[in-house]
Structures are given as structure tokens and as C-alpha cells.
mmCIF file of C-alpha atoms and ligand atoms in Angstrom:
data_model
loop_
_atom_site.group_PDB
_atom_site.id
_atom_site.type_symbol
_atom_site.label_atom_id
_atom_site.label_comp_id
_atom_site.label_asym_id
_atom_site.label_seq_id
_atom_site.Cartn_x
_atom_site.Cartn_y
_atom_site.Cartn_z
ATOM 1 C CA UNK A 174 13.254 -19.823 2.830
ATOM 2 C CA UNK A 175 14.853 -18.360 -0.387
ATOM 3 C CA UNK A 176 12.663 -18.362 -3.456
ATOM 4 C CA UNK A 177 13.159 -20.366 -6.703
ATOM 5 C CA UNK A 178 14.228 -18.857 -9.770
ATOM 6 C CA UNK A 179 11.783 -19.166 -12.441
ATOM 7 C CA UNK A 180 10.549 -17.618 -15.771
ATOM 8 C CA UNK A 181 8.081 -14.789 -15.122
ATOM 9 C CA UNK A 182 5.169 -14.463 -17.703
ATOM 10 C CA UNK A 183 3.618 -10.948 -18.098
ATOM 11 C CA UNK A 184 0.092 -10.644 -19.389
ATOM 12 C CA UNK A 185 -2.076 -7.482 -20.056
ATOM 13 C CA UNK A 186 -5.615 -7.189 -18.750
ATOM 14 C CA UNK A 187 -7.457 -3.991 -18.931
ATOM 15 C CA UNK A 188 -10.278 -3.417 -16.743
ATOM 16 C CA UNK A 189 -12.459 -2.357 -19.720
ATOM 17 C CA UNK A 190 -11.645 -5.429 -21.517
ATOM 18 C CA UNK A 191 -12.816 -7.818 -18.665
ATOM 19 C CA UNK A 192 -15.865 -9.328 -20.280
ATOM 20 C CA UNK A 193 -14.012 -10.585 -23.789
ATOM 21 C CA UNK A 194 -13.777 -14.298 -23.958
ATOM 22 C CA UNK A 195 -10.123 -14.193 -24.464
ATOM 23 C CA UNK A 196 -9.525 -12.081 -21.225
ATOM 24 C CA UNK A 197 -11.705 -14.700 -19.322
ATOM 25 C CA UNK A 198 -9.654 -17.589 -20.460
ATOM 26 C CA UNK A 199 -6.281 -15.596 -19.333
ATOM 27 C CA UNK A 200 -7.894 -15.185 -15.844
ATOM 28 C CA UNK A 201 -8.882 -18.765 -15.642
ATOM 29 C CA UNK A 202 -5.272 -19.712 -16.562
ATOM 30 C CA UNK A 203 -3.993 -17.190 -13.718
ATOM 31 C CA UNK A 204 -6.366 -18.679 -11.158
ATOM 32 C CA UNK A 205 -5.385 -21.949 -11.850
ATOM 33 C CA UNK A 206 -1.758 -21.167 -11.062
ATOM 34 C CA UNK A 207 -2.898 -19.709 -7.819
ATOM 35 C CA UNK A 208 -4.772 -22.838 -7.139
ATOM 36 C CA UNK A 209 -1.844 -25.022 -7.790
ATOM 37 C CA UNK A 210 -0.016 -23.116 -5.467
ATOM 38 C CA UNK A 211 2.018 -20.569 -7.646
ATOM 39 C CA UNK A 212 2.241 -16.787 -7.194
ATOM 40 C CA UNK A 213 0.495 -14.129 -9.569
ATOM 41 C CA UNK A 214 0.797 -10.530 -9.141
ATOM 42 C CA UNK A 215 -2.291 -8.615 -9.880
ATOM 43 C CA UNK A 216 -3.522 -4.973 -9.846
ATOM 44 C CA UNK A 217 -5.869 -3.705 -7.378
ATOM 45 C CA UNK A 218 -7.588 -0.281 -6.790
ATOM 46 C CA UNK A 219 -5.016 0.617 -4.226
ATOM 47 C CA UNK A 220 -1.493 -0.834 -5.425
ATOM 48 C CA UNK A 221 -0.648 -4.200 -6.981
ATOM 49 C CA UNK A 222 -1.032 -7.181 -4.813
ATOM 50 C CA UNK A 223 1.222 -10.454 -5.058
ATOM 51 C CA UNK A 224 -1.051 -13.156 -4.539
ATOM 52 C CA UNK A 225 -0.925 -16.931 -3.488
ATOM 53 C CA UNK A 226 -3.407 -19.158 -2.241
ATOM 54 C CA UNK A 227 -4.364 -17.781 1.292
ATOM 55 C CA UNK A 228 -5.487 -21.381 2.403
ATOM 56 C CA UNK A 229 -2.236 -23.201 1.404
ATOM 57 C CA UNK A 230 0.720 -22.551 4.048
ATOM 58 C CA UNK A 231 3.274 -23.327 1.365
ATOM 59 C CA UNK A 232 1.941 -20.322 -0.925
ATOM 60 C CA UNK A 233 2.002 -18.031 1.754
ATOM 61 C CA UNK A 234 5.837 -19.305 2.581
ATOM 62 C CA UNK A 235 6.597 -18.763 -0.909
ATOM 63 C CA UNK A 236 5.207 -15.041 -0.828
ATOM 64 C CA UNK A 237 7.403 -14.286 2.124
ATOM 65 C CA UNK A 238 10.310 -15.641 0.248
ATOM 66 C CA UNK A 239 9.576 -13.743 -2.870
ATOM 67 C CA UNK A 240 9.231 -10.512 -0.905
ATOM 68 C CA UNK A 241 11.896 -10.993 1.277
ATOM 69 C CA UNK A 242 9.815 -10.368 4.045
ATOM 70 C CA UNK A 243 9.606 -11.386 7.748
ATOM 71 C CA UNK A 244 7.409 -14.037 7.923
ATOM 72 C CA UNK A 245 5.911 -12.394 11.464
ATOM 73 C CA UNK A 246 4.207 -9.707 9.124
ATOM 74 C CA UNK A 247 0.710 -11.332 8.281
ATOM 75 C CA UNK A 248 -0.748 -11.093 4.724
ATOM 76 C CA UNK A 249 -4.415 -9.751 3.788
ATOM 77 C CA UNK A 250 -6.684 -12.468 2.519
ATOM 78 C CA UNK A 251 -8.764 -11.114 -0.488
ATOM 79 C CA UNK A 252 -12.182 -12.213 -1.294
ATOM 80 C CA UNK A 253 -14.622 -11.437 -4.071
ATOM 81 C CA UNK A 254 -18.063 -12.338 -2.327
ATOM 82 C CA UNK A 255 -19.507 -11.292 1.133
ATOM 83 C CA UNK A 256 -20.654 -14.869 2.095
ATOM 84 C CA UNK A 257 -17.068 -15.860 1.792
ATOM 85 C CA UNK A 258 -16.166 -14.177 4.785
ATOM 86 C CA UNK A 259 -17.948 -16.778 7.347
ATOM 87 C CA UNK A 260 -15.496 -19.321 5.886
ATOM 88 C CA UNK A 261 -12.280 -17.436 7.174
ATOM 89 C CA UNK A 262 -13.394 -15.363 10.199
ATOM 90 C CA UNK A 263 -14.541 -16.869 13.319
ATOM 91 C CA UNK A 264 -17.079 -14.360 14.200
ATOM 92 C CA UNK A 265 -18.372 -11.895 11.810
ATOM 93 C CA UNK A 266 -19.282 -8.737 14.130
ATOM 94 C CA UNK A 267 -22.403 -6.347 13.280
ATOM 95 C CA UNK A 268 -19.725 -3.512 12.724
ATOM 96 C CA UNK A 269 -17.940 -5.768 10.181
ATOM 97 C CA UNK A 270 -21.323 -6.094 8.423
ATOM 98 C CA UNK A 271 -22.100 -2.297 8.858
ATOM 99 C CA UNK A 272 -18.501 -1.265 6.934
ATOM 100 C CA UNK A 273 -18.774 -3.945 4.397
ATOM 101 C CA UNK A 274 -21.921 -2.569 3.545
ATOM 102 C CA UNK A 275 -20.985 1.211 3.274
ATOM 103 C CA UNK A 276 -16.989 0.260 1.934
ATOM 104 C CA UNK A 277 -16.603 -3.034 0.235
ATOM 105 C CA UNK A 278 -15.839 -3.913 -2.536
ATOM 106 C CA UNK A 279 -13.430 -1.153 -1.888
ATOM 107 C CA UNK A 280 -10.056 -0.054 -0.571
ATOM 108 C CA UNK A 281 -10.590 -1.142 3.208
ATOM 109 C CA UNK A 282 -9.182 -4.025 5.315
ATOM 110 C CA UNK A 283 -10.991 -5.626 8.550
ATOM 111 C CA UNK A 284 -8.956 -7.275 11.375
ATOM 112 C CA UNK A 285 -11.200 -9.950 12.893
ATOM 113 C CA UNK A 286 -10.824 -13.470 14.639
ATOM 114 C CA UNK A 287 -9.747 -15.878 12.315
ATOM 115 C CA UNK A 288 -11.262 -19.485 11.602
ATOM 116 C CA UNK A 289 -9.542 -22.846 11.724
ATOM 117 C CA UNK A 290 -9.486 -22.623 8.015
ATOM 118 C CA UNK A 291 -6.750 -19.915 8.025
ATOM 119 C CA UNK A 292 -3.183 -21.148 8.436
ATOM 120 C CA UNK A 293 -0.966 -19.475 10.847
ATOM 121 C CA UNK A 294 1.686 -18.990 8.031
ATOM 122 C CA UNK A 295 -1.062 -16.679 6.521
ATOM 123 C CA UNK A 296 -1.552 -14.625 9.590
ATOM 124 C CA UNK A 297 2.018 -14.398 10.833
ATOM 125 C CA UNK A 298 0.938 -16.444 13.685
ATOM 126 C CA UNK A 299 -1.918 -14.225 14.864
ATOM 127 C CA UNK A 300 -5.340 -15.525 15.941
ATOM 128 C CA UNK A 301 -6.971 -12.357 13.864
ATOM 129 C CA UNK A 302 -6.920 -12.370 9.902
ATOM 130 C CA UNK A 303 -6.974 -9.396 7.621
ATOM 131 C CA UNK A 304 -10.039 -9.263 5.055
ATOM 132 C CA UNK A 305 -10.459 -7.027 2.205
ATOM 133 C CA UNK A 306 -12.673 -7.195 -0.841
ATOM 134 C CA UNK A 307 -11.396 -5.283 -3.695
ATOM 135 C CA UNK A 308 -13.303 -3.289 -6.443
ATOM 136 C CA UNK A 309 -10.909 -3.910 -9.132
ATOM 137 C CA UNK A 310 -12.463 -6.079 -11.670
ATOM 138 C CA UNK A 311 -9.423 -7.874 -12.663
ATOM 139 C CA UNK A 312 -8.876 -8.629 -9.141
ATOM 140 C CA UNK A 313 -12.166 -9.791 -8.284
ATOM 141 C CA UNK A 314 -12.374 -12.368 -11.217
ATOM 142 C CA UNK A 315 -8.900 -13.391 -10.579
ATOM 143 C CA UNK A 316 -9.791 -14.375 -6.996
ATOM 144 C CA UNK A 317 -13.076 -16.004 -8.051
ATOM 145 C CA UNK A 318 -11.026 -18.269 -10.435
ATOM 146 C CA UNK A 319 -8.456 -18.755 -7.525
ATOM 147 C CA UNK A 320 -11.108 -20.753 -5.516
ATOM 148 C CA UNK A 321 -11.890 -17.390 -3.399
ATOM 149 C CA UNK A 322 -9.174 -16.599 -0.964
ATOM 150 C CA UNK A 323 -6.032 -14.606 -2.284
ATOM 151 C CA UNK A 324 -3.386 -13.772 0.420
ATOM 152 C CA UNK A 325 -1.761 -10.712 -0.824
ATOM 153 C CA UNK A 326 0.772 -8.358 0.297
ATOM 154 C CA UNK A 327 1.760 -5.293 -2.060
ATOM 155 C CA UNK A 328 3.715 -6.573 -4.823
ATOM 156 C CA UNK A 329 7.524 -4.887 -3.836
ATOM 157 C CA UNK A 330 10.415 -6.217 -2.517
ATOM 158 C CA UNK A 331 10.153 -5.674 1.554
ATOM 159 C CA UNK A 332 11.548 -2.471 1.874
ATOM 160 C CA UNK A 333 10.734 -0.773 -1.520
ATOM 161 C CA UNK A 334 7.282 1.197 -2.040
ATOM 162 C CA UNK A 335 4.296 -0.626 -2.988
ATOM 163 C CA UNK A 336 3.907 -0.573 -6.841
ATOM 164 C CA UNK A 337 1.464 1.348 -8.473
ATOM 165 C CA UNK A 338 2.510 -0.102 -12.136
ATOM 166 C CA UNK A 339 3.306 -3.201 -13.684
ATOM 167 C CA UNK A 340 6.767 -2.219 -14.647
ATOM 168 C CA UNK A 341 7.630 -1.575 -10.752
ATOM 169 C CA UNK A 342 6.187 -5.073 -9.894
ATOM 170 C CA UNK A 343 8.485 -6.406 -12.980
ATOM 171 C CA UNK A 344 11.576 -4.744 -11.567
ATOM 172 C CA UNK A 345 11.036 -6.131 -8.072
ATOM 173 C CA UNK A 346 9.585 -9.677 -8.816
ATOM 174 C CA UNK A 347 10.963 -10.655 -12.291
ATOM 175 C CA UNK A 348 12.295 -14.302 -11.557
ATOM 176 C CA UNK A 349 10.633 -14.688 -8.338
ATOM 177 C CA UNK A 350 6.801 -15.395 -9.225
ATOM 178 C CA UNK A 351 4.970 -17.157 -11.930
ATOM 179 C CA UNK A 352 2.789 -14.403 -13.642
ATOM 180 C CA UNK A 353 2.402 -10.655 -13.461
ATOM 181 C CA UNK A 354 -0.836 -9.337 -14.682
ATOM 182 C CA UNK A 355 -0.549 -5.945 -16.300
ATOM 183 C CA UNK A 356 -3.803 -3.828 -15.772
ATOM 184 C CA UNK A 357 -2.192 -0.315 -16.055
ATOM 185 C CA UNK A 358 -1.590 2.384 -13.361
ATOM 186 C CA UNK A 359 -3.574 1.908 -10.413
ATOM 187 C CA UNK A 360 -6.199 4.547 -9.514
ATOM 188 C CA UNK A 361 -5.274 5.315 -5.780
ATOM 189 C CA UNK A 362 -1.803 4.434 -5.217
ATOM 190 C CA UNK A 363 -1.789 3.991 -1.562
ATOM 191 C CA UNK A 364 -2.641 0.805 0.688
ATOM 192 C CA UNK A 365 -6.123 0.246 2.061
ATOM 193 C CA UNK A 366 -7.069 1.583 5.231
ATOM 194 C CA UNK A 367 -6.982 -1.288 8.011
ATOM 195 C CA UNK A 368 -9.422 -1.048 10.960
ATOM 196 C CA UNK A 369 -9.077 -3.666 13.939
ATOM 197 C CA UNK A 370 -12.677 -4.701 14.783
ATOM 198 C CA UNK A 371 -11.489 -7.093 17.585
ATOM 199 C CA UNK A 372 -10.770 -3.921 19.707
ATOM 200 C CA UNK A 373 -13.527 -1.647 21.405
ATOM 201 C CA UNK A 374 -13.805 0.959 19.955
ATOM 202 C CA UNK A 375 -12.382 -0.136 16.664
ATOM 203 C CA UNK A 376 -9.051 1.115 16.005
ATOM 204 C CA UNK A 377 -7.503 2.375 12.512
ATOM 205 C CA UNK A 378 -3.789 0.650 12.177
ATOM 206 C CA UNK A 379 -2.923 2.266 8.680
ATOM 207 C CA UNK A 380 -4.641 5.259 7.457
ATOM 208 C CA UNK A 381 -5.980 5.133 3.719
ATOM 209 C CA UNK A 382 -8.524 6.413 1.229
ATOM 210 C CA UNK A 383 -11.369 5.565 3.465
ATOM 211 C CA UNK A 384 -10.983 7.864 6.189
ATOM 212 C CA UNK A 385 -11.449 8.014 10.007
ATOM 213 C CA UNK A 386 -14.225 10.635 9.475
ATOM 214 C CA UNK A 387 -15.953 8.133 7.152
ATOM 215 C CA UNK A 388 -15.702 5.057 9.208
ATOM 216 C CA UNK A 389 -16.912 6.863 12.523
ATOM 217 C CA UNK A 390 -20.151 8.169 10.388
ATOM 218 C CA UNK A 391 -20.846 4.224 9.867
ATOM 219 C CA UNK A 392 -19.454 2.929 13.554
ATOM 220 C CA UNK A 393 -19.629 5.884 15.856
ATOM 221 C CA UNK A 394 -16.231 6.062 17.768
ATOM 222 C CA UNK A 395 -13.361 4.905 16.081
ATOM 223 C CA UNK A 396 -9.548 5.525 17.262
ATOM 224 C CA UNK A 397 -6.283 5.951 15.529
ATOM 225 C CA UNK A 398 -3.288 4.063 16.232
ATOM 226 C CA UNK A 399 -1.239 6.596 17.951
ATOM 227 C CA UNK A 400 1.807 5.485 16.353
ATOM 228 C CA UNK A 401 0.681 6.371 12.840
ATOM 229 C CA UNK A 402 2.165 9.955 12.869
ATOM 230 C CA UNK A 403 4.554 10.125 15.462
ATOM 231 C CA UNK A 404 7.970 8.677 15.710
ATOM 232 C CA UNK A 405 8.247 9.493 19.472
ATOM 233 C CA UNK A 406 5.084 7.719 20.678
ATOM 234 C CA UNK A 407 7.421 4.974 22.492
ATOM 235 C CA UNK A 408 4.713 2.557 21.641
ATOM 236 C CA UNK A 409 4.781 -0.545 18.989
ATOM 237 C CA UNK A 410 2.505 0.141 16.108
ATOM 238 C CA UNK A 411 -0.376 -2.883 16.177
ATOM 239 C CA UNK A 412 -0.233 -3.706 12.388
ATOM 240 C CA UNK A 413 3.102 -5.826 12.639
ATOM 241 C CA UNK A 414 3.818 -4.367 8.859
ATOM 242 C CA UNK A 415 3.939 -0.655 10.293
ATOM 243 C CA UNK A 416 6.901 -1.280 12.768
ATOM 244 C CA UNK A 417 9.184 -1.743 9.544
ATOM 245 C CA UNK A 418 10.727 0.943 8.186
ATOM 246 C CA UNK A 419 8.633 0.612 5.162
ATOM 247 C CA UNK A 420 10.564 2.420 2.706
ATOM 248 C CA UNK A 421 13.897 4.344 2.992
ATOM 249 C CA UNK A 422 14.713 6.063 -0.521
ATOM 250 C CA UNK A 423 18.605 5.881 -1.202
ATOM 251 C CA UNK A 424 18.793 9.604 -0.819
ATOM 252 C CA UNK A 425 18.425 11.372 2.561
ATOM 253 C CA UNK A 426 14.775 12.545 2.712
ATOM 254 C CA UNK A 427 13.757 15.842 4.487
ATOM 255 C CA UNK A 428 10.242 17.058 5.097
ATOM 256 C CA UNK A 429 10.056 20.854 5.170
ATOM 257 C CA UNK A 430 7.112 22.083 7.073
ATOM 258 C CA UNK A 431 5.725 25.864 7.389
ATOM 259 C CA UNK A 432 4.676 28.643 5.691
ATOM 260 C CA UNK A 433 5.017 28.143 1.795
ATOM 261 C CA UNK A 434 7.455 31.081 1.373
ATOM 262 C CA UNK A 435 9.608 29.830 4.095
ATOM 263 C CA UNK A 436 9.688 26.281 3.103
ATOM 264 C CA UNK A 437 10.684 27.178 -0.332
ATOM 265 C CA UNK A 438 13.405 29.625 0.734
ATOM 266 C CA UNK A 439 14.598 26.877 3.329
ATOM 267 C CA UNK A 440 14.722 24.175 0.515
ATOM 268 C CA UNK A 441 16.450 26.252 -1.859
ATOM 269 C CA UNK A 442 19.201 27.372 0.555
ATOM 270 C CA UNK A 443 19.787 23.789 1.789
ATOM 271 C CA UNK A 444 19.999 22.505 -1.600
ATOM 272 C CA UNK A 445 22.334 25.091 -2.899
ATOM 273 C CA UNK A 446 24.698 23.975 0.163
ATOM 274 C CA UNK A 447 24.280 20.500 -0.852
ATOM 275 C CA UNK A 448 24.951 21.165 -4.639
ATOM 276 C CA UNK A 449 28.123 22.772 -3.563
ATOM 277 C CA UNK A 450 29.116 19.879 -1.386
ATOM 278 C CA UNK A 451 28.773 17.240 -4.360
ATOM 279 C CA UNK A 452 25.321 16.153 -3.822
ATOM 280 C CA UNK A 453 22.505 15.319 -6.274
ATOM 281 C CA UNK A 454 19.649 17.401 -4.916
ATOM 282 C CA UNK A 455 15.869 16.586 -5.591
ATOM 283 C CA UNK A 456 12.424 18.384 -4.428
ATOM 284 C CA UNK A 457 9.093 16.829 -4.385
ATOM 285 C CA UNK A 458 6.791 19.581 -4.597
ATOM 286 C CA UNK A 459 3.017 20.393 -5.376
ATOM 287 C CA UNK A 460 2.325 21.544 -8.639
ATOM 288 C CA UNK A 461 1.345 25.089 -7.588
ATOM 289 C CA UNK A 462 4.768 25.547 -5.980
ATOM 290 C CA UNK A 463 7.086 24.257 -8.426
ATOM 291 C CA UNK A 464 8.566 26.826 -10.472
ATOM 292 C CA UNK A 465 10.092 28.284 -7.210
ATOM 293 C CA UNK A 466 12.458 25.497 -6.404
ATOM 294 C CA UNK A 467 16.042 25.530 -7.275
ATOM 295 C CA UNK A 468 17.369 22.038 -7.062
ATOM 296 C CA UNK A 469 18.715 19.443 -9.618
ATOM 297 C CA UNK A 470 15.644 17.497 -9.735
ATOM 298 C CA UNK A 471 12.282 18.971 -9.368
ATOM 299 C CA UNK A 472 9.454 16.845 -9.410
ATOM 300 C CA UNK A 473 5.564 17.487 -9.004
ATOM 301 C CA UNK A 474 3.840 14.736 -6.917
ATOM 302 C CA UNK A 475 0.110 16.481 -7.519
ATOM 303 C CA UNK A 476 -1.875 19.417 -6.841
ATOM 304 C CA UNK A 477 -2.357 20.962 -3.657
ATOM 305 C CA UNK A 478 -6.239 21.121 -4.874
ATOM 306 C CA UNK A 479 -6.203 17.179 -5.194
ATOM 307 C CA UNK A 480 -5.003 15.097 -2.348
ATOM 308 C CA UNK A 481 -6.193 12.023 -4.408
ATOM 309 C CA UNK A 482 -3.559 13.069 -7.217
ATOM 310 C CA UNK A 483 -0.619 13.440 -4.567
ATOM 311 C CA UNK A 484 -1.412 9.901 -3.091
ATOM 312 C CA UNK A 485 -1.496 8.418 -6.445
ATOM 313 C CA UNK A 486 1.987 9.870 -7.320
ATOM 314 C CA UNK A 487 3.874 9.832 -4.198
ATOM 315 C CA UNK A 488 5.316 5.961 -4.502
ATOM 316 C CA UNK A 489 6.078 6.395 -8.068
ATOM 317 C CA UNK A 490 8.321 9.597 -7.514
ATOM 318 C CA UNK A 491 9.988 7.886 -4.529
ATOM 319 C CA UNK A 492 11.355 4.880 -7.174
ATOM 320 C CA UNK A 493 12.101 7.812 -9.599
ATOM 321 C CA UNK A 494 14.507 9.647 -7.075
ATOM 322 C CA UNK A 495 16.333 6.363 -6.481
ATOM 323 C CA UNK A 496 16.540 5.576 -10.245
ATOM 324 C CA UNK A 497 18.032 9.149 -10.663
ATOM 325 C CA UNK A 498 20.490 8.514 -7.782
ATOM 326 C CA UNK A 499 19.479 11.602 -5.983
ATOM 327 C CA UNK A 500 21.155 11.975 -2.690
ATOM 328 C CA UNK A 501 19.250 14.686 -0.808
ATOM 329 C CA UNK A 502 15.706 14.890 -1.146
ATOM 330 C CA UNK A 503 13.049 17.789 0.232
ATOM 331 C CA UNK A 504 9.603 17.458 0.451
ATOM 332 C CA UNK A 505 6.631 19.771 1.192
ATOM 333 C CA UNK A 506 4.663 18.436 4.291
ATOM 334 C CA UNK A 507 1.023 17.788 3.644
ATOM 335 C CA UNK A 508 -2.199 18.286 5.734
ATOM 336 C CA UNK A 509 -2.642 15.749 8.452
ATOM 337 C CA UNK A 510 -6.347 15.878 8.460
ATOM 338 C CA UNK A 511 -8.804 13.312 6.330
ATOM 339 C CA UNK A 512 -6.892 11.726 3.501
ATOM 340 C CA UNK A 513 -3.822 13.694 4.047
ATOM 341 C CA UNK A 514 -3.164 11.601 7.049
ATOM 342 C CA UNK A 515 -2.556 8.469 4.650
ATOM 343 C CA UNK A 516 -0.348 10.855 2.611
ATOM 344 C CA UNK A 517 1.850 11.990 5.704
ATOM 345 C CA UNK A 518 2.070 8.495 7.313
ATOM 346 C CA UNK A 519 3.729 7.043 4.102
ATOM 347 C CA UNK A 520 5.942 10.115 3.607
ATOM 348 C CA UNK A 521 6.943 10.302 7.195
ATOM 349 C CA UNK A 522 8.269 6.477 7.101
ATOM 350 C CA UNK A 523 9.940 7.131 3.920
ATOM 351 C CA UNK A 524 11.704 10.007 5.898
ATOM 352 C CA UNK A 525 12.103 7.866 9.099
ATOM 353 C CA UNK A 526 10.164 10.910 10.524
ATOM 354 C CA UNK A 527 13.101 13.381 9.471
ATOM 355 C CA UNK A 528 11.040 16.868 9.417
ATOM 356 C CA UNK A 529 12.144 20.180 9.706
ATOM 357 C CA UNK A 530 9.184 22.410 11.277
ATOM 358 C CA UNK A 531 9.678 26.038 10.487
ATOM 359 C CA UNK A 532 6.094 26.898 11.418
ATOM 360 C CA UNK A 533 6.269 30.093 13.489
HETATM 361 O O1 TXA B 268 -4.110 -2.115 -0.490
HETATM 362 C C1 TXA B 268 -3.669 -3.102 0.527
HETATM 363 O O2 TXA B 268 -4.009 -3.272 1.266
HETATM 364 C C2 TXA B 268 -2.819 -3.956 -0.685
HETATM 365 C C3 TXA B 268 -3.358 -4.675 -1.989
HETATM 366 C C4 TXA B 268 -2.328 -5.451 -2.826
HETATM 367 O O3 TXA B 268 -4.541 -5.159 -1.335
HETATM 368 N N1 TXA B 268 -2.239 -5.027 0.414
HETATM 369 C C5 TXA B 268 -1.097 -4.563 1.338
HETATM 370 O O4 TXA B 268 -0.654 -5.519 1.800
HETATM 371 O O5 TXA B 268 -1.025 -3.347 1.709
HETATM 372 P P1 TXA B 268 0.747 -5.482 2.892
HETATM 373 O O6 TXA B 268 0.900 -6.938 3.261
HETATM 374 O O7 TXA B 268 1.776 -4.798 2.229
HETATM 375 O O8 TXA B 268 0.342 -5.034 4.302
HETATM 376 C C6 TXA B 268 -0.712 -5.444 5.024
HETATM 377 C C7 TXA B 268 -0.607 -4.673 6.262
HETATM 378 C C8 TXA B 268 0.796 -5.077 7.179
HETATM 379 O O9 TXA B 268 1.083 -3.825 7.742
HETATM 380 C C9 TXA B 268 0.331 -6.085 8.115
HETATM 381 O O10 TXA B 268 1.262 -6.016 9.165
HETATM 382 C C10 TXA B 268 -1.024 -6.035 8.551
HETATM 383 O O11 TXA B 268 -1.382 -5.263 7.239
HETATM 384 N N2 TXA B 268 -1.916 -6.601 8.811
HETATM 385 C C11 TXA B 268 -2.304 -8.204 8.383
HETATM 386 N N3 TXA B 268 -2.974 -8.851 8.910
HETATM 387 C C12 TXA B 268 -2.884 -8.257 10.291
HETATM 388 C C13 TXA B 268 -3.670 -8.887 11.543
HETATM 389 N N4 TXA B 268 -4.403 -10.000 11.586
HETATM 390 N N5 TXA B 268 -3.322 -8.128 12.434
HETATM 391 C C14 TXA B 268 -2.930 -6.388 12.222
HETATM 392 N N6 TXA B 268 -2.220 -6.158 11.179
HETATM 393 C C15 TXA B 268 -2.469 -6.855 10.368
HETATM 394 MG MG1 MG B 269 3.018 -3.668 1.884
#
């Protein structure tokens, strides 16, 4: 299905102004659009979402069309109050109650058996449904005004990084959806953790801000899908969306792993060669290492001391390298423990698992 070209309205709502009357009526209007089957992009604490009514099959079809996304790739249903989960999930397990108690509202998505109410268009034909309760106040109110169930993938064209700012939503979605709510830059910048509760032990299908350690403190044993950090595992990822090459920058991205000085030396010498060959070279580095690099475009993704800052800027930087037409990009590697696992998972996907390992 192709999308219908339309006028996209952009409005601004900051989380801190959420209680104002004029804001309330804007959110009500946005909720009405969703109820009528239209599409509204909105901020969440992770990334911007592209919302449609999750219980309306035509809305889900429209979401796939606007994103240019394969329709076997299921959508996450966003709710704003716990009781609503009983309407869309067939059997709410004890584990679901436990982790909702610990992490909702927040950047965590659970996979559970779906109820009859959820159309197969929303779940990509699966008998399970992904459910998340976001903590962002704008998202919460919008979901309430929309009737409680908002299907929302990340608000990017399929194959581009998830948008962390409204201007990137507009870049991808202008003319394709009814409305964009600009709530400023998001806080986290990487998509929610996804945990599958239909298997035992529960399995993490996508790493995120809520880490394996945090989840196993609440649930006991928790596994991680082996495809998350490996290219050669020979297995298909369990979250359908994870099998798609999420994002390929226009330039060739190489991750360089090893002791810091060795990494710097390697990147500088490769960048010099590429430079002479007429390439436009770029480096994704950490704040601490930045002054050491010699390339045409050198960008800080954040500080080694603060993994949150790295997660928050990764997608923005990848978009910037595209805008600046950089053809050869080199990136430092990150720790694969804790939150670093989410960062490396996204970086590895962007690099198509192109890693140079200089570890001695
Ligand atoms: O942080 C987030 O989760 C953001 C914001 C907007 O909430 N949303 C998001 O949605 O990242 P999306 O559609 O870009 O990613 C959803 C992922 C896909 O990889 C999809 O395959 C997987 O969730 N998924 C959805 N339903 C599933 C199901 N029933 N079983 C397995 N994987 C599922
Ligand atoms: Mg996405």
C-alpha cells in the first residue's frame, strides 16, 4: 500500500507545560485524529513514535505504508494504565505483573499472548503482542485521549535511525502523516528493551535502557537472544524487526576495537589513506579521545564516563554523517556489558557487523 500525500501539522508540547489548558486541548485534538484512524508522531522517553489506533486494522496498514515498512514486522501497542493490558493480552502472567511493577511506566516492552481484540495487522500476523507503557507525559496523555491503545513503531522511514528529535521525524514523515508533536529532544535515544514472556526462561529480544541484570533481579533467570551481538550465529532473530538491516549509513562504517592508542593509530592511518583516495572521512569518538583523531569530520558521541550520553547521541550522529555525505566512517567500540550492550547492538547493525579487532 502506498501512503496518501497529505498536509502534516506540526505542534509543540513540552512535558513541563503538560498541565496547561491550551495544551490539554491540543492533546485532545491529537487524540481525536488517532481515534478517527489518522497518524500522529509523538515523543516518548526512548525515541519518537509514529502512532495509530492499535485496534484499527486500517490504521496499522497506514503505519506500514508511511514508514515503507514490511508488514510482517509487528508494532508495539502503547498503553497508559495497567488495567488496559487485560483487554489486549490473553493471559497476563505473574512475571508480567512483576516487571510492570518494577519498570512501568518506562522503556520496557513485553511480549505476551494477544487477545482477540488486537488485529493481526498490528501484530504482523503473530499470536503475540508487544505492549509498552511509556513514562513520557505527552505520550501518556495522548494515549489516554486516543482511547487507550496506540500502535507506535519508531517514527523513521524504514531503514533510517529512530528519530530522537522532531526535526528528524519531519525529515522522514512530512507529507505522510497527519500530525507531529514536537516535545524536544528525547531523554534516552535508543529504543526500549524488549522481553519475551511467552518463553521460559524469559528472553531479551532487543537490549535497551532496562538491562539484563535489572530484569533478572526481578525475574530470576533471563536469557538474551544470541543474535543480538553476533553476526555469525546462523540464527534468525526472534523479534522480526531485528532481522532487517536496521540502518546503513550512506558511508561505510567500520568499528575499531582494541586498546585506545592502537585504535587511534589505526583510525588515523586508515583515514589518511582514504583521504588520499578522495573519500570524505569521519570518526565517531568519545569526548575523552576526540583531540587525537585526524579525519575530515570528527564527532563526539558522548563521554566514556557516561554511557547514557553515548546512547542519547548515537542516532543523531549517524544522521549527521549522512547529511554531510561522509563516505568512510570509523567508530570506537563500546563495552558490551550492561547498557553498553544496547549501544553496541545498534552500532553493529549500522556497521553491518564490520569490525576490526586489534585486541592483543
Ligand atoms: O522505544 C520503543 O520501543 C519505540 C517507541 C516509539 O516506543 N518503538 C519502537 O518500535 O522501537 P519499532 O516498531 O521500531 O520496534 C519494535 C520491535 C521490532 O523489532 C518488532 O519486530 C518487535 O518490536 N516486535 C513487536 N511485536 C513483536 C512480537 N509480538 N514478537 C516479537 N517481536 C515483536
Ligand atoms: Mg524502529
